[in-house]
CSV table of C-alpha atoms in Angstrom, one decimal:
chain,number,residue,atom,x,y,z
A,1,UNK,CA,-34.0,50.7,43.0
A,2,UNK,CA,-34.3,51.8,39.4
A,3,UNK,CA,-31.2,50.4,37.7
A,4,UNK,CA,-30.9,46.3,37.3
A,5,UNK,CA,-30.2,44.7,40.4
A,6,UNK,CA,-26.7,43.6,40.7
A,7,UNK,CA,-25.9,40.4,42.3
A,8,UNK,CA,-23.2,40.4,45.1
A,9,UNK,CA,-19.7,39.2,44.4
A,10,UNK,CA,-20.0,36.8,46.7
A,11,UNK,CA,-21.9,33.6,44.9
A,12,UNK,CA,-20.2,34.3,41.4
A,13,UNK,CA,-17.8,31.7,42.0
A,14,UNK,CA,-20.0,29.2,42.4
A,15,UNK,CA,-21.7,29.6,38.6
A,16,UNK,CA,-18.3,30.2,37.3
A,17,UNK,CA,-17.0,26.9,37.5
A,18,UNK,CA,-20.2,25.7,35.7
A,19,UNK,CA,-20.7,28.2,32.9
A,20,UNK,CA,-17.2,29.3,32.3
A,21,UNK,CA,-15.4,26.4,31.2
A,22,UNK,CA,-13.9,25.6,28.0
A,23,UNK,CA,-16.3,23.3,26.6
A,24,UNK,CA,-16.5,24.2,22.7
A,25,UNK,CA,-16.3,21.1,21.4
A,26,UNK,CA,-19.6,19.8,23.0
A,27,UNK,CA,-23.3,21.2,21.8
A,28,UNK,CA,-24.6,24.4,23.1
A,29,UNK,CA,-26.1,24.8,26.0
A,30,UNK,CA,-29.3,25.6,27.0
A,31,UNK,CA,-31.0,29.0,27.6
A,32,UNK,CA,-29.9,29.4,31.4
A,33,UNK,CA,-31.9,33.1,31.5
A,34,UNK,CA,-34.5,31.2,34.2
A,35,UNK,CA,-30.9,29.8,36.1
A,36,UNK,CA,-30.0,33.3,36.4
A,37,UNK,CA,-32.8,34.7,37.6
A,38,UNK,CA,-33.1,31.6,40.3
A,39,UNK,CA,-29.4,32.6,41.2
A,40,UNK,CA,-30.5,36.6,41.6
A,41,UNK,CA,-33.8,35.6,43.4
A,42,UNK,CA,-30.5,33.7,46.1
A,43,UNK,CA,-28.8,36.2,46.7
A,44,UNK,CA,-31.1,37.6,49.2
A,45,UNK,CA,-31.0,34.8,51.3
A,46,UNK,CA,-28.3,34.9,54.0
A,47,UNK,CA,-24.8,34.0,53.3
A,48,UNK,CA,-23.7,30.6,54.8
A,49,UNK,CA,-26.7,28.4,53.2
A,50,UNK,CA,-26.0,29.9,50.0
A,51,UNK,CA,-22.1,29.2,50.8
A,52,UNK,CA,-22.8,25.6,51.4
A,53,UNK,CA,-25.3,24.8,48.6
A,54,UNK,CA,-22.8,26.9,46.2
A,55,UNK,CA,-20.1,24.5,47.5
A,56,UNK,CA,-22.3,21.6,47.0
A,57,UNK,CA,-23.2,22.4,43.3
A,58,UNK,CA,-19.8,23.3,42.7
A,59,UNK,CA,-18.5,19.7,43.9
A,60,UNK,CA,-21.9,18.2,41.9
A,61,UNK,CA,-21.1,19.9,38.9
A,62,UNK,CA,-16.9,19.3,39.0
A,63,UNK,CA,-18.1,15.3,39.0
A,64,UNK,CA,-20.6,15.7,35.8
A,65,UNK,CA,-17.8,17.8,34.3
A,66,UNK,CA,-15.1,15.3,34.8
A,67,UNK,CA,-17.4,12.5,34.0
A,68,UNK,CA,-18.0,14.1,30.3
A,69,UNK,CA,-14.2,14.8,30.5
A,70,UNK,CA,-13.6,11.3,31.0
A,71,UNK,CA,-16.4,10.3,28.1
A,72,UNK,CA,-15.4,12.8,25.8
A,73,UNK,CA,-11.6,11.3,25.9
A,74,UNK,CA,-13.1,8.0,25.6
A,75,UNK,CA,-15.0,9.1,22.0
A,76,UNK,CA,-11.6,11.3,20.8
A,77,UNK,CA,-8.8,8.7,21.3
A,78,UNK,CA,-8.5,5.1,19.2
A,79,UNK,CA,-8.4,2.5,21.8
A,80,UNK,CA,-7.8,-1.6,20.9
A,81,UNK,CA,-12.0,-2.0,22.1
A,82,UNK,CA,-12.8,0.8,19.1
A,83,UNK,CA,-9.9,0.5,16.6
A,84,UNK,CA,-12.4,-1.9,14.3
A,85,UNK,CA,-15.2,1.1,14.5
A,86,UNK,CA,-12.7,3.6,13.9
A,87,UNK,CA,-11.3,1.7,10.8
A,88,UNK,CA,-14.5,1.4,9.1
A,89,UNK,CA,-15.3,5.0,9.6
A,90,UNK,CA,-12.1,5.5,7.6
A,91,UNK,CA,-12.9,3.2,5.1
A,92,UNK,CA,-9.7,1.4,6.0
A,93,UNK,CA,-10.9,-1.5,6.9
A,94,UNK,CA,-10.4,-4.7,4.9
A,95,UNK,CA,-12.7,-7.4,5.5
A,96,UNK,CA,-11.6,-11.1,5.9
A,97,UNK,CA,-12.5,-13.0,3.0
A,98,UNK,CA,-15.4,-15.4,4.0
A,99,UNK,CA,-14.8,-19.5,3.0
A,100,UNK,CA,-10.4,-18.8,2.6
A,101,UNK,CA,-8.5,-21.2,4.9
A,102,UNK,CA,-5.0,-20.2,3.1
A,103,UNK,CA,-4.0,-16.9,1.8
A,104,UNK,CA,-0.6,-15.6,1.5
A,105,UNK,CA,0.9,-12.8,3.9
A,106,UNK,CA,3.6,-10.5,2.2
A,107,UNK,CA,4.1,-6.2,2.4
A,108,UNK,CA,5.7,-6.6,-1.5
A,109,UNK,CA,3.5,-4.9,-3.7
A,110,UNK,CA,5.1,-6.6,-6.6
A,111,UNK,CA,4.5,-10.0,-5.4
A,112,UNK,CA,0.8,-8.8,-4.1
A,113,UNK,CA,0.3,-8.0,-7.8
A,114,UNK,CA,1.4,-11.2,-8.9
A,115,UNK,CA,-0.5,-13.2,-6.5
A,116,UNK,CA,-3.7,-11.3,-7.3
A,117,UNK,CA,-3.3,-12.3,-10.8
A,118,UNK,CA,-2.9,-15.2,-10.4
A,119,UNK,CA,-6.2,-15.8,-8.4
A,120,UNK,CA,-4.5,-16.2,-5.1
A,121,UNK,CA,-5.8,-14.6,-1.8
A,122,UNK,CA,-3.5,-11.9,0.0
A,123,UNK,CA,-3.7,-10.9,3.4
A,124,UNK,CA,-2.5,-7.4,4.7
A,125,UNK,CA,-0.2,-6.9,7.0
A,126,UNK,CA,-1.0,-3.5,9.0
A,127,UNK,CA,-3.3,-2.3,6.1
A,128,UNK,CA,-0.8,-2.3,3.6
A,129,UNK,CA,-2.5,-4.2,0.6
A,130,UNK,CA,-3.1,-2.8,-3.1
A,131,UNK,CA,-6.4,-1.9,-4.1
A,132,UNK,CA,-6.2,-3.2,-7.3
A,133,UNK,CA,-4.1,-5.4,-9.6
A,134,UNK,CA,-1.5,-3.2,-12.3
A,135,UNK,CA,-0.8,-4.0,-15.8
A,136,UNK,CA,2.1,-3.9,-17.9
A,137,UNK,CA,2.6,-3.8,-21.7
A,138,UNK,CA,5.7,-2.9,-23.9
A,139,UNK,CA,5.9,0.3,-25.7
A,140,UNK,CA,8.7,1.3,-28.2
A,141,UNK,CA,9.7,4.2,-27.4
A,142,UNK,CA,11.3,4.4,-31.2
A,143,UNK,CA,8.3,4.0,-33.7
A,144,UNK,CA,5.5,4.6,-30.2
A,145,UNK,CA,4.0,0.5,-30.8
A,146,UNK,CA,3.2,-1.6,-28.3
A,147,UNK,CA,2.1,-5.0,-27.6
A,148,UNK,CA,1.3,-7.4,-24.7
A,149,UNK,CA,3.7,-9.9,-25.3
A,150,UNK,CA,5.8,-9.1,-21.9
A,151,UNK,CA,8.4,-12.3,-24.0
A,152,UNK,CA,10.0,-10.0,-26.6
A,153,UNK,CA,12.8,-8.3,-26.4
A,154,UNK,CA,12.6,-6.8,-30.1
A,155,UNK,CA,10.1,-4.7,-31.3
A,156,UNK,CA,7.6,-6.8,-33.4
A,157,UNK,CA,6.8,-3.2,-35.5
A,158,UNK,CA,10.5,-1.8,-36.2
A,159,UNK,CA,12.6,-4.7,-34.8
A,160,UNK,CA,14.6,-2.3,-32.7
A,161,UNK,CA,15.5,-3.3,-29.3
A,162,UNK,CA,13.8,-0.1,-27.5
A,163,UNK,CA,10.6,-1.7,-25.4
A,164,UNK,CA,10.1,0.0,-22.5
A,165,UNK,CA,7.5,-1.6,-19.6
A,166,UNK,CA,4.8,0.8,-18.9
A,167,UNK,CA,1.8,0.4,-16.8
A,168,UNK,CA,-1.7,0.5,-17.8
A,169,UNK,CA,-5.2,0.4,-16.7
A,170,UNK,CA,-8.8,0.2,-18.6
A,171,UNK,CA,-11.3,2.5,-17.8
A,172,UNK,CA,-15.1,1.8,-17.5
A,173,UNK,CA,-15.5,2.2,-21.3
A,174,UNK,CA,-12.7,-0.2,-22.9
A,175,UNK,CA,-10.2,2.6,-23.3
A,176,UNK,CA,-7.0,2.3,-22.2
A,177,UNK,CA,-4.7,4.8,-20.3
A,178,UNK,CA,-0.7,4.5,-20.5
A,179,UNK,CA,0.7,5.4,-16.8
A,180,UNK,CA,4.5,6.9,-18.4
A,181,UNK,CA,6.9,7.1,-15.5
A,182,UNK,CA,8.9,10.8,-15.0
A,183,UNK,CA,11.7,9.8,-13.6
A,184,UNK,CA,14.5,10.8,-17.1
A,185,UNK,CA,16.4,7.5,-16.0
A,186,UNK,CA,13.5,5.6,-17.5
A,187,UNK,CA,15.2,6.3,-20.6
A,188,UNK,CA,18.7,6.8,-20.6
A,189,UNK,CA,21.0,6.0,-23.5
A,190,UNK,CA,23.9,5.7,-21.4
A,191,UNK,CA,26.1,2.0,-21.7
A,192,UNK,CA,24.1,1.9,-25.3
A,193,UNK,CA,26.8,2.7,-27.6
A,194,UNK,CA,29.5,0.8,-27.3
A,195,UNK,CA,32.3,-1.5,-30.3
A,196,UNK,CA,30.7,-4.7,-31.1
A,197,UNK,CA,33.4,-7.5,-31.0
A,198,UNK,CA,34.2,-9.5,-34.2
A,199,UNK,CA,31.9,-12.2,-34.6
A,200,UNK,CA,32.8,-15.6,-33.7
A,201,UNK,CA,32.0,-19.2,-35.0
A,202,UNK,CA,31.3,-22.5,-33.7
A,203,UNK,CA,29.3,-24.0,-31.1
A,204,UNK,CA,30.3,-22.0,-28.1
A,205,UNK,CA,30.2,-19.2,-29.8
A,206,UNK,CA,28.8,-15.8,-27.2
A,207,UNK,CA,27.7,-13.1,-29.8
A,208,UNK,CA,25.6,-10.6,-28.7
A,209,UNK,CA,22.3,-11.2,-29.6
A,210,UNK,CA,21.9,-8.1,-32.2
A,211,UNK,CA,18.2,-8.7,-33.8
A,212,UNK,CA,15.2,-11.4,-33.2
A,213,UNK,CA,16.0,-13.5,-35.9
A,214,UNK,CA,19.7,-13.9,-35.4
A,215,UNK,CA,20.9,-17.5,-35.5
A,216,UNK,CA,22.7,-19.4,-32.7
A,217,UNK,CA,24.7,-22.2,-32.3
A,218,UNK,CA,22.0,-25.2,-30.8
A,219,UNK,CA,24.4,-26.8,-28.0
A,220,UNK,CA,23.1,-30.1,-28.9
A,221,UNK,CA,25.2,-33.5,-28.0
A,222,UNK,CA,27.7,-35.1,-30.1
A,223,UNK,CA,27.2,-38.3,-31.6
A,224,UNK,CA,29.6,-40.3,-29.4
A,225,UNK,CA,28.0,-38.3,-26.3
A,226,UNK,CA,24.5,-39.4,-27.5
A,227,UNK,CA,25.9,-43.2,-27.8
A,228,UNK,CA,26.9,-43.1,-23.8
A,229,UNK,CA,23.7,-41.7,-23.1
A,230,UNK,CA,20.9,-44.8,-22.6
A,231,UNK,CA,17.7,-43.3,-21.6
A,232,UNK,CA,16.8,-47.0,-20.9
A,233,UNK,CA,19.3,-47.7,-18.1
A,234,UNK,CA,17.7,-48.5,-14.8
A,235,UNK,CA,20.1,-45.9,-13.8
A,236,UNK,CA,19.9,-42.7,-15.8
A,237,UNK,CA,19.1,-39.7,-14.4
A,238,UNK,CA,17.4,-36.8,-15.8
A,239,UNK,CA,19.8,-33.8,-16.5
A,240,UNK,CA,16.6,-31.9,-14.3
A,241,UNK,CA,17.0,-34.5,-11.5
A,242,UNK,CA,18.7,-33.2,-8.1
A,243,UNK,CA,20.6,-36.0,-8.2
A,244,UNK,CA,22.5,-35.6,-11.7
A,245,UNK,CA,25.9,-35.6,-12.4
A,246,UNK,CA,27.0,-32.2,-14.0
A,247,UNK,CA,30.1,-32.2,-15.8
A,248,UNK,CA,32.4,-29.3,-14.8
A,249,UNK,CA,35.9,-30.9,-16.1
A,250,UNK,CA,35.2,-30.2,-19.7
A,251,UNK,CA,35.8,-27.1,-21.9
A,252,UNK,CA,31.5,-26.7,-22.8
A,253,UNK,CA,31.8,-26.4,-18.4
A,254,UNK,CA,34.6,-24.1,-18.2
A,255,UNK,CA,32.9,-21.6,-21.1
C-alpha cells in the first residue's frame, strides 16, 4: 500500500494500440497524465466491462487511426486533384499567358531561345521551358576582341579568322559577364593546318576564302544570256519562283 499502485496486465492492451503507435510525423499529443489516472482508477472495476469497453475503444480508436492514415496519405502523395497546388508550392508552376490564342509548343531550347527573341509566345511541354532568353557574341580568342555582329567570320580587330560564339548575360548594373564553355574541344586546332591549293582564275573559280577582303569572281550573266532573258515576257519566271527552269546541262550546273 506504500509503493505506487501498479495496474494489472490485463487492460494494457487496450491503451497500447492507442498510445504506442508510430505516429512521428503528426504533432504531439496531449498531456494524457489525467487518461492514465482514469485508466488506474478502472482497473478496480471487474474484468468483463472493462474487457468490452477496452474492446470498444480499441475498435473506436483503430477507425480514427486509419482515418488520419488514410488523410495523412492523402496530404503526402501528388494526386491529378492536387498536382496544380503542389506545383505552385515548388514554384514550378508556369502560368498560362492571359489574352495569347497562338503560341508555339517545342522541348528545343535552341528554338525556345529564338522564338523568345523574337517576341513569340512558347508553351511548355512537361515544365521544360527556359527561364530566360541567352545571348551570343563573338570573341577572338587571338587578340581577346569581340563584337555583336554574329555575320563575321573575320575578326574586325586582327582580321584573323579565330571568333569563337560565347554566351553572355547583363547583370542588374550594365555589366556584362562572358559564360566561357570548359569543354577543350571548344578550341581545338585540329583540321587547321593544312596545304592551300594554287590559286585559280576565272569565273568559277573555288578559292578558299583566306581574309575578309578577298576578291571573288561575281557569277553574273553573259551578254548573250542577258539578251534571252526578257523580264517583260508574259511568261518569265523569277529564278526564286517554284516554278523555274534550272539549268543542270551546263558546265556553271555541273561545277
Amino acid at each position: 500500500g506504500k509503493g505506487p499502485h501498479q495496474p494489472s496486465p490485463g487492460p494494457a492492451p487496450a491503451e497500447s494500440d492507442e498510445f504506442g503507435s508510430f505516429l512521428y510525423w503528426r504533432p504531439p499529443l496531449p498531456s494524457i497524465e489525467e487518461e492514465l489516472r482514469e485508466l488506474l482508477a478502472i482497473t478496480s472495476s471487474p474484468e468483463p466491462p472493462e474487457q468490452h469497453r477496452s474492446s470498444a475503444d480499441g475498435a473506436s480508436a483503430g477507425e480514427e487511426e486509419e482515418e488520419e492514415d488514410e488523410e495523412s496519405d492523402d496530404e503526402g502523395w501528388i494526386t491529378p486533384s492536387n498536382l496544380k497546388e503542389a506545383q505552385q508550392d515548388m514554384g514550378h508552376f508556369d502560368t498560362a499567358p492571359v489574352g495569347v490564342q497562338v503560341g508555339c509548343v517545342t522541348t528545343d531550347f535552341a528554338m525556345q531561345n529564338v522564338l523568345l527573341q523574337m517576341g513569340l509566345h512558347v508553351l511548355a511541354v512537361n515544365g521544360m521551358l527556359i527561364r530566360r532568353a541567352r545571348s551570343y557574341i563573338l570573341r577572338c580568342h587571338g587578340c581577346f576582341r569581340t563584337t555583336s555582329d554574329m555575320t563575321k567570320v573575320f575578326c574586325p580587330h586582327c582580321g584573323n579568322k579565330t571568333l569563337k560564339k560565347v554566351a553572355v548575360s547583363v547583370s542588374e548594373d550594365g555589366s556584362l559577364h562572358m559564360h566561357f564553355s570548359r569543354n577543350p574541344k571548344v578550341l581545338n586546332p585540329r583540321g587547321l593546318r593544312y596545304p592551300l591549293p594554287a590559286p585559280q582564275g576565272g569565273k568559277h573559280a573555288n578559292n578558299p576564302h583566306l581574309v575578309e577582303d578577298q576578291r571573288f569572281p561575281q557569277q553574273r550573266l553573259s551578254r548573250k544570256a542577258r539578251q534571252k532573258t526578257n523580264v517583260f515576257d508574259p511568261d518569265y519566271l523569277a529564278g526564286a519562283s517554284p516554278f523555274a527552269e534550272n539549268d543542270v546541262h551546263s558546265r556553271a550546273a555541273h561545277l
